[in-house]
Amino acid sequence: SASGYCCLVYALAQLFGVAEDVSAIARVGSGSACRSVFGGFVKWLKGTAEDGSDCVAVQGAPASAWPEMEVLVLVSKATQKEISSTDGMRYSLQTSPLMKERIDTVVPQRMEEVHDAILRRDFPRFAEITMRDSDHLREVCLSSTPVIDYWTPQSKAVVRFVGEFNAFFGAARAAYTFDAGPNAFLFTTTPDLACLLKAALHVFPTAPAQWLFQ
């Protein structure tokens, strides 16, 4: 939904000559869509205005800031979620005891930390922050009412896989994160991509027809 809404809004903005911030308009359709407006590494600003007008995306760093960064997506479930991202967020905001601290403290601090790690191309630090934040988001989901558990057994297996992969090398060579869903996004750098892909295909056999490279 994120990239789709962004593409639609951008095309319409070009067609009608809209001068407004495209990310602000895209956010109306899907919150995450605002981040898809820019390339590279993007920040989604919480903003302070009551009307949400300053809740927009900005580019924190261009892709050229870390060209060796690679992303491997492992899709464990492609069907529609039982609880939508919008409903899940609403439940967590209303019921999770962890949500207030996440909004006020955890996310702002980690955004600054991960931005610094990106600018310094410090992958071990980047990996630590990324996985810790992914784990915290899952804790928020599990502490909500009703309990939100998007993960499949394969999702849990991916977490174990990344831990074992890094343990084998004695250093963080890969990092996982999950969106509000069961599918994993694995970060690594170009020198380790082939090894990570080979290991992933060994642990999670996948027919070549289901591979997609960009």
PDB file of C-alpha atoms in Angstrom, residues 2-177:
ATOM      1  CA  ALA A   2       2.824   2.440   0.821  1.00  0.00           C
ATOM      2  CA  SER A   3       4.586   2.547  -2.541  1.00  0.00           C
ATOM      3  CA  GLY A   4       1.308   2.155  -4.400  1.00  0.00           C
ATOM      4  CA  TYR A   5      -0.311   5.168  -2.751  1.00  0.00           C
ATOM      5  CA  CYS A   6       2.882   7.164  -3.208  1.00  0.00           C
ATOM      6  CA  CYS A   7       3.043   6.354  -6.911  1.00  0.00           C
ATOM      7  CA  LEU A   8      -0.618   7.292  -7.388  1.00  0.00           C
ATOM      8  CA  VAL A   9      -0.264  10.592  -5.516  1.00  0.00           C
ATOM      9  CA  TYR A  10       2.953  11.527  -7.301  1.00  0.00           C
ATOM     10  CA  ALA A  11       1.426  10.815 -10.729  1.00  0.00           C
ATOM     11  CA  LEU A  12      -1.685  12.858  -9.940  1.00  0.00           C
ATOM     12  CA  ALA A  13       0.412  15.696  -8.523  1.00  0.00           C
ATOM     13  CA  GLN A  14       2.427  15.813 -11.732  1.00  0.00           C
ATOM     14  CA  LEU A  15      -0.710  15.671 -13.847  1.00  0.00           C
ATOM     15  CA  PHE A  16      -2.492  18.509 -12.039  1.00  0.00           C
ATOM     16  CA  GLY A  17       0.589  20.571 -11.198  1.00  0.00           C
ATOM     17  CA  VAL A  18       0.185  20.282  -7.436  1.00  0.00           C
ATOM     18  CA  ALA A  19       2.810  22.325  -5.608  1.00  0.00           C
ATOM     19  CA  GLU A  20       2.153  20.965  -2.121  1.00  0.00           C
ATOM     20  CA  ASP A  21       4.417  18.514  -0.314  1.00  0.00           C
ATOM     21  CA  VAL A  22       3.647  15.196  -2.002  1.00  0.00           C
ATOM     22  CA  SER A  23       4.647  13.214   1.087  1.00  0.00           C
ATOM     23  CA  ALA A  24       1.999  15.014   3.160  1.00  0.00           C
ATOM     24  CA  ILE A  25      -0.690  14.119   0.623  1.00  0.00           C
ATOM     25  CA  ALA A  26       0.487  10.508   0.284  1.00  0.00           C
ATOM     26  CA  ARG A  27       0.325  10.096   4.074  1.00  0.00           C
ATOM     27  CA  VAL A  28      -3.455  10.562   3.927  1.00  0.00           C
ATOM     28  CA  GLY A  29      -3.789   7.345   1.946  1.00  0.00           C
ATOM     29  CA  SER A  30      -1.231   5.337   3.887  1.00  0.00           C
ATOM     30  CA  GLY A  31       1.019   6.620   6.637  1.00  0.00           C
ATOM     31  CA  SER A  32       4.049   4.770   5.328  1.00  0.00           C
ATOM     32  CA  ALA A  33       3.432   6.105   1.815  1.00  0.00           C
ATOM     33  CA  CYS A  34       5.033   9.428   2.722  1.00  0.00           C
ATOM     34  CA  ARG A  35       8.383   7.681   3.095  1.00  0.00           C
ATOM     35  CA  SER A  36       8.247   6.302  -0.441  1.00  0.00           C
ATOM     36  CA  VAL A  37       8.459   9.764  -2.014  1.00  0.00           C
ATOM     37  CA  PHE A  38      12.208   9.972  -1.531  1.00  0.00           C
ATOM     38  CA  GLY A  39      15.079   7.665  -2.322  1.00  0.00           C
ATOM     39  CA  GLY A  40      17.948   6.766  -0.036  1.00  0.00           C
ATOM     40  CA  PHE A  41      17.420   6.819   3.712  1.00  0.00           C
ATOM     41  CA  VAL A  42      14.211   8.560   4.729  1.00  0.00           C
ATOM     42  CA  LYS A  43      12.910   9.968   8.018  1.00  0.00           C
ATOM     43  CA  TRP A  44       9.219  10.203   8.815  1.00  0.00           C
ATOM     44  CA  LEU A  45       8.828  13.228  11.083  1.00  0.00           C
ATOM     45  CA  LYS A  46       6.227  13.001  13.840  1.00  0.00           C
ATOM     46  CA  GLY A  47       5.547  16.738  13.736  1.00  0.00           C
ATOM     47  CA  THR A  48       3.884  18.905  16.371  1.00  0.00           C
ATOM     48  CA  ALA A  49       1.072  20.706  14.522  1.00  0.00           C
ATOM     49  CA  GLU A  50      -2.440  19.720  15.608  1.00  0.00           C
ATOM     50  CA  ASP A  51      -3.569  19.396  11.995  1.00  0.00           C
ATOM     51  CA  GLY A  52      -0.679  17.039  11.201  1.00  0.00           C
ATOM     52  CA  SER A  53       0.613  19.292   8.438  1.00  0.00           C
ATOM     53  CA  ASP A  54       4.225  18.884   9.564  1.00  0.00           C
ATOM     54  CA  CYS A  55       3.999  15.088   9.846  1.00  0.00           C
ATOM     55  CA  VAL A  56       5.916  14.508   6.630  1.00  0.00           C
ATOM     56  CA  ALA A  57       8.901  12.632   5.277  1.00  0.00           C
ATOM     57  CA  VAL A  58      12.340  14.055   4.559  1.00  0.00           C
ATOM     58  CA  GLN A  59      15.427  12.476   3.098  1.00  0.00           C
ATOM     59  CA  GLY A  60      17.888  11.851   5.904  1.00  0.00           C
ATOM     60  CA  ALA A  61      20.669  10.804   3.548  1.00  0.00           C
ATOM     61  CA  PRO A  62      20.886   9.976  -0.169  1.00  0.00           C
ATOM     62  CA  ALA A  63      21.485   6.422  -1.340  1.00  0.00           C
ATOM     63  CA  SER A  64      25.021   7.504  -2.199  1.00  0.00           C
ATOM     64  CA  ALA A  65      25.716   7.945   1.520  1.00  0.00           C
ATOM     65  CA  TRP A  66      25.957   4.159   1.806  1.00  0.00           C
ATOM     66  CA  PRO A  67      25.834   2.539  -1.658  1.00  0.00           C
ATOM     67  CA  GLU A  68      26.926  -0.853  -0.292  1.00  0.00           C
ATOM     68  CA  MET A  69      23.728  -1.250   1.734  1.00  0.00           C
ATOM     69  CA  GLU A  70      21.585  -4.098   0.404  1.00  0.00           C
ATOM     70  CA  VAL A  71      18.106  -5.369   1.319  1.00  0.00           C
ATOM     71  CA  LEU A  72      16.841  -8.934   1.018  1.00  0.00           C
ATOM     72  CA  VAL A  73      13.094  -9.443   1.468  1.00  0.00           C
ATOM     73  CA  LEU A  74      11.843 -12.821   2.689  1.00  0.00           C
ATOM     74  CA  VAL A  75       8.117 -13.195   2.094  1.00  0.00           C
ATOM     75  CA  SER A  76       6.595 -15.793   4.407  1.00  0.00           C
ATOM     76  CA  LYS A  77       2.953 -14.842   3.859  1.00  0.00           C
ATOM     77  CA  ALA A  78       1.518 -12.820   0.989  1.00  0.00           C
ATOM     78  CA  THR A  79      -2.168 -12.974   1.905  1.00  0.00           C
ATOM     79  CA  GLN A  80      -4.152 -10.168   3.536  1.00  0.00           C
ATOM     80  CA  LYS A  81      -3.513  -9.658   7.244  1.00  0.00           C
ATOM     81  CA  GLU A  82      -6.261 -10.470   9.741  1.00  0.00           C
ATOM     82  CA  ILE A  83      -5.650  -7.113  11.456  1.00  0.00           C
ATOM     83  CA  SER A  84      -4.807  -4.235   9.132  1.00  0.00           C
ATOM     84  CA  SER A  85      -1.874  -1.949   9.882  1.00  0.00           C
ATOM     85  CA  THR A  86      -4.275   0.931  10.555  1.00  0.00           C
ATOM     86  CA  ASP A  87      -6.389  -1.077  13.002  1.00  0.00           C
ATOM     87  CA  GLY A  88      -3.300  -2.529  14.633  1.00  0.00           C
ATOM     88  CA  MET A  89      -1.827   0.908  15.210  1.00  0.00           C
ATOM     89  CA  ARG A  90      -5.087   2.135  16.688  1.00  0.00           C
ATOM     90  CA  TYR A  91      -5.295  -0.831  19.075  1.00  0.00           C
ATOM     91  CA  SER A  92      -1.696  -0.301  20.185  1.00  0.00           C
ATOM     92  CA  LEU A  93      -2.205   3.435  20.718  1.00  0.00           C
ATOM     93  CA  GLN A  94      -5.259   2.767  22.841  1.00  0.00           C
ATOM     94  CA  THR A  95      -4.133  -0.251  24.848  1.00  0.00           C
ATOM     95  CA  SER A  96      -0.390  -0.985  24.806  1.00  0.00           C
ATOM     96  CA  PRO A  97       1.409   0.154  27.985  1.00  0.00           C
ATOM     97  CA  LEU A  98       4.613   0.420  25.927  1.00  0.00           C
ATOM     98  CA  MET A  99       3.305   2.752  23.256  1.00  0.00           C
ATOM     99  CA  LYS A 100       3.680   6.112  25.000  1.00  0.00           C
ATOM    100  CA  GLU A 101       7.347   5.529  25.799  1.00  0.00           C
ATOM    101  CA  ARG A 102       7.933   4.291  22.245  1.00  0.00           C
ATOM    102  CA  ILE A 103       6.464   7.481  20.791  1.00  0.00           C
ATOM    103  CA  ASP A 104       7.993   9.934  23.257  1.00  0.00           C
ATOM    104  CA  THR A 105      11.436   8.448  23.804  1.00  0.00           C
ATOM    105  CA  VAL A 106      12.344   5.204  22.068  1.00  0.00           C
ATOM    106  CA  VAL A 107      11.735   6.097  18.418  1.00  0.00           C
ATOM    107  CA  PRO A 108      13.174   9.652  18.483  1.00  0.00           C
ATOM    108  CA  GLN A 109      16.346   8.425  20.169  1.00  0.00           C
ATOM    109  CA  ARG A 110      16.795   5.480  17.836  1.00  0.00           C
ATOM    110  CA  MET A 111      16.173   7.622  14.774  1.00  0.00           C
ATOM    111  CA  GLU A 112      19.102   9.814  15.743  1.00  0.00           C
ATOM    112  CA  GLU A 113      21.277   6.813  16.553  1.00  0.00           C
ATOM    113  CA  VAL A 114      20.554   4.972  13.317  1.00  0.00           C
ATOM    114  CA  HIS A 115      21.009   8.161  11.281  1.00  0.00           C
ATOM    115  CA  ASP A 116      24.451   8.553  12.782  1.00  0.00           C
ATOM    116  CA  ALA A 117      25.270   4.895  12.058  1.00  0.00           C
ATOM    117  CA  ILE A 118      24.214   5.360   8.417  1.00  0.00           C
ATOM    118  CA  LEU A 119      26.370   8.446   7.947  1.00  0.00           C
ATOM    119  CA  ARG A 120      29.348   6.603   9.452  1.00  0.00           C
ATOM    120  CA  ARG A 121      28.553   3.388   7.562  1.00  0.00           C
ATOM    121  CA  ASP A 122      28.770   1.512  10.846  1.00  0.00           C
ATOM    122  CA  PHE A 123      26.942  -1.706  10.018  1.00  0.00           C
ATOM    123  CA  PRO A 124      27.299  -3.463  13.400  1.00  0.00           C
ATOM    124  CA  ARG A 125      25.780  -0.428  15.110  1.00  0.00           C
ATOM    125  CA  PHE A 126      23.107  -0.121  12.438  1.00  0.00           C
ATOM    126  CA  ALA A 127      22.235  -3.797  12.835  1.00  0.00           C
ATOM    127  CA  GLU A 128      22.004  -3.569  16.613  1.00  0.00           C
ATOM    128  CA  ILE A 129      19.619  -0.597  16.525  1.00  0.00           C
ATOM    129  CA  THR A 130      17.509  -2.007  13.687  1.00  0.00           C
ATOM    130  CA  MET A 131      16.918  -5.390  15.313  1.00  0.00           C
ATOM    131  CA  ARG A 132      16.343  -3.918  18.758  1.00  0.00           C
ATOM    132  CA  ASP A 133      13.700  -1.587  17.378  1.00  0.00           C
ATOM    133  CA  SER A 134      12.039  -4.384  15.414  1.00  0.00           C
ATOM    134  CA  ASP A 135      11.871  -6.479  18.576  1.00  0.00           C
ATOM    135  CA  HIS A 136      10.387  -3.563  20.505  1.00  0.00           C
ATOM    136  CA  LEU A 137       7.658  -3.051  17.915  1.00  0.00           C
ATOM    137  CA  ARG A 138       6.746  -6.718  18.275  1.00  0.00           C
ATOM    138  CA  GLU A 139       6.563  -6.293  22.057  1.00  0.00           C
ATOM    139  CA  VAL A 140       4.182  -3.371  21.543  1.00  0.00           C
ATOM    140  CA  CYS A 141       1.979  -5.516  19.303  1.00  0.00           C
ATOM    141  CA  LEU A 142       1.935  -8.403  21.761  1.00  0.00           C
ATOM    142  CA  SER A 143       1.095  -6.078  24.670  1.00  0.00           C
ATOM    143  CA  SER A 144      -1.916  -4.636  22.835  1.00  0.00           C
ATOM    144  CA  THR A 145      -5.557  -5.654  23.245  1.00  0.00           C
ATOM    145  CA  PRO A 146      -6.482  -7.619  21.276  1.00  0.00           C
ATOM    146  CA  VAL A 147      -3.042  -9.185  20.999  1.00  0.00           C
ATOM    147  CA  ILE A 148      -1.534  -8.476  17.588  1.00  0.00           C
ATOM    148  CA  ASP A 149       0.675 -11.284  16.383  1.00  0.00           C
ATOM    149  CA  TYR A 150       1.487 -11.012  12.687  1.00  0.00           C
ATOM    150  CA  TRP A 151       4.359 -13.478  12.741  1.00  0.00           C
ATOM    151  CA  THR A 152       4.342 -16.951  11.228  1.00  0.00           C
ATOM    152  CA  PRO A 153       6.655 -19.810  12.273  1.00  0.00           C
ATOM    153  CA  GLN A 154       8.825 -18.748   9.321  1.00  0.00           C
ATOM    154  CA  SER A 155       9.106 -15.232  10.768  1.00  0.00           C
ATOM    155  CA  LYS A 156      10.532 -16.650  13.989  1.00  0.00           C
ATOM    156  CA  ALA A 157      12.818 -18.902  11.981  1.00  0.00           C
ATOM    157  CA  VAL A 158      14.231 -15.845  10.175  1.00  0.00           C
ATOM    158  CA  VAL A 159      15.192 -14.256  13.506  1.00  0.00           C
ATOM    159  CA  ARG A 160      17.009 -17.443  14.520  1.00  0.00           C
ATOM    160  CA  PHE A 161      18.647 -17.636  11.092  1.00  0.00           C
ATOM    161  CA  VAL A 162      20.068 -14.107  11.326  1.00  0.00           C
ATOM    162  CA  GLY A 163      21.346 -14.779  14.838  1.00  0.00           C
ATOM    163  CA  GLU A 164      23.107 -17.946  13.708  1.00  0.00           C
ATOM    164  CA  PHE A 165      24.458 -16.263  10.573  1.00  0.00           C
ATOM    165  CA  ASN A 166      26.038 -13.478  12.612  1.00  0.00           C
ATOM    166  CA  ALA A 167      27.306 -15.891  15.252  1.00  0.00           C
ATOM    167  CA  PHE A 168      29.083 -17.912  12.561  1.00  0.00           C
ATOM    168  CA  PHE A 169      31.063 -14.841  11.503  1.00  0.00           C
ATOM    169  CA  GLY A 170      31.482 -13.527  15.024  1.00  0.00           C
ATOM    170  CA  ALA A 171      30.114 -10.148  13.954  1.00  0.00           C
ATOM    171  CA  ALA A 172      26.929  -8.540  12.675  1.00  0.00           C
ATOM    172  CA  ARG A 173      26.845  -9.222   8.942  1.00  0.00           C
ATOM    173  CA  ALA A 174      23.038  -9.127   8.645  1.00  0.00           C
ATOM    174  CA  ALA A 175      20.115  -7.478  10.407  1.00  0.00           C
ATOM    175  CA  TYR A 176      16.410  -8.236  10.350  1.00  0.00           C
ATOM    176  CA  THR A 177      13.412  -5.992  10.665  1.00  0.00           C
TER     177      THR A 177
END
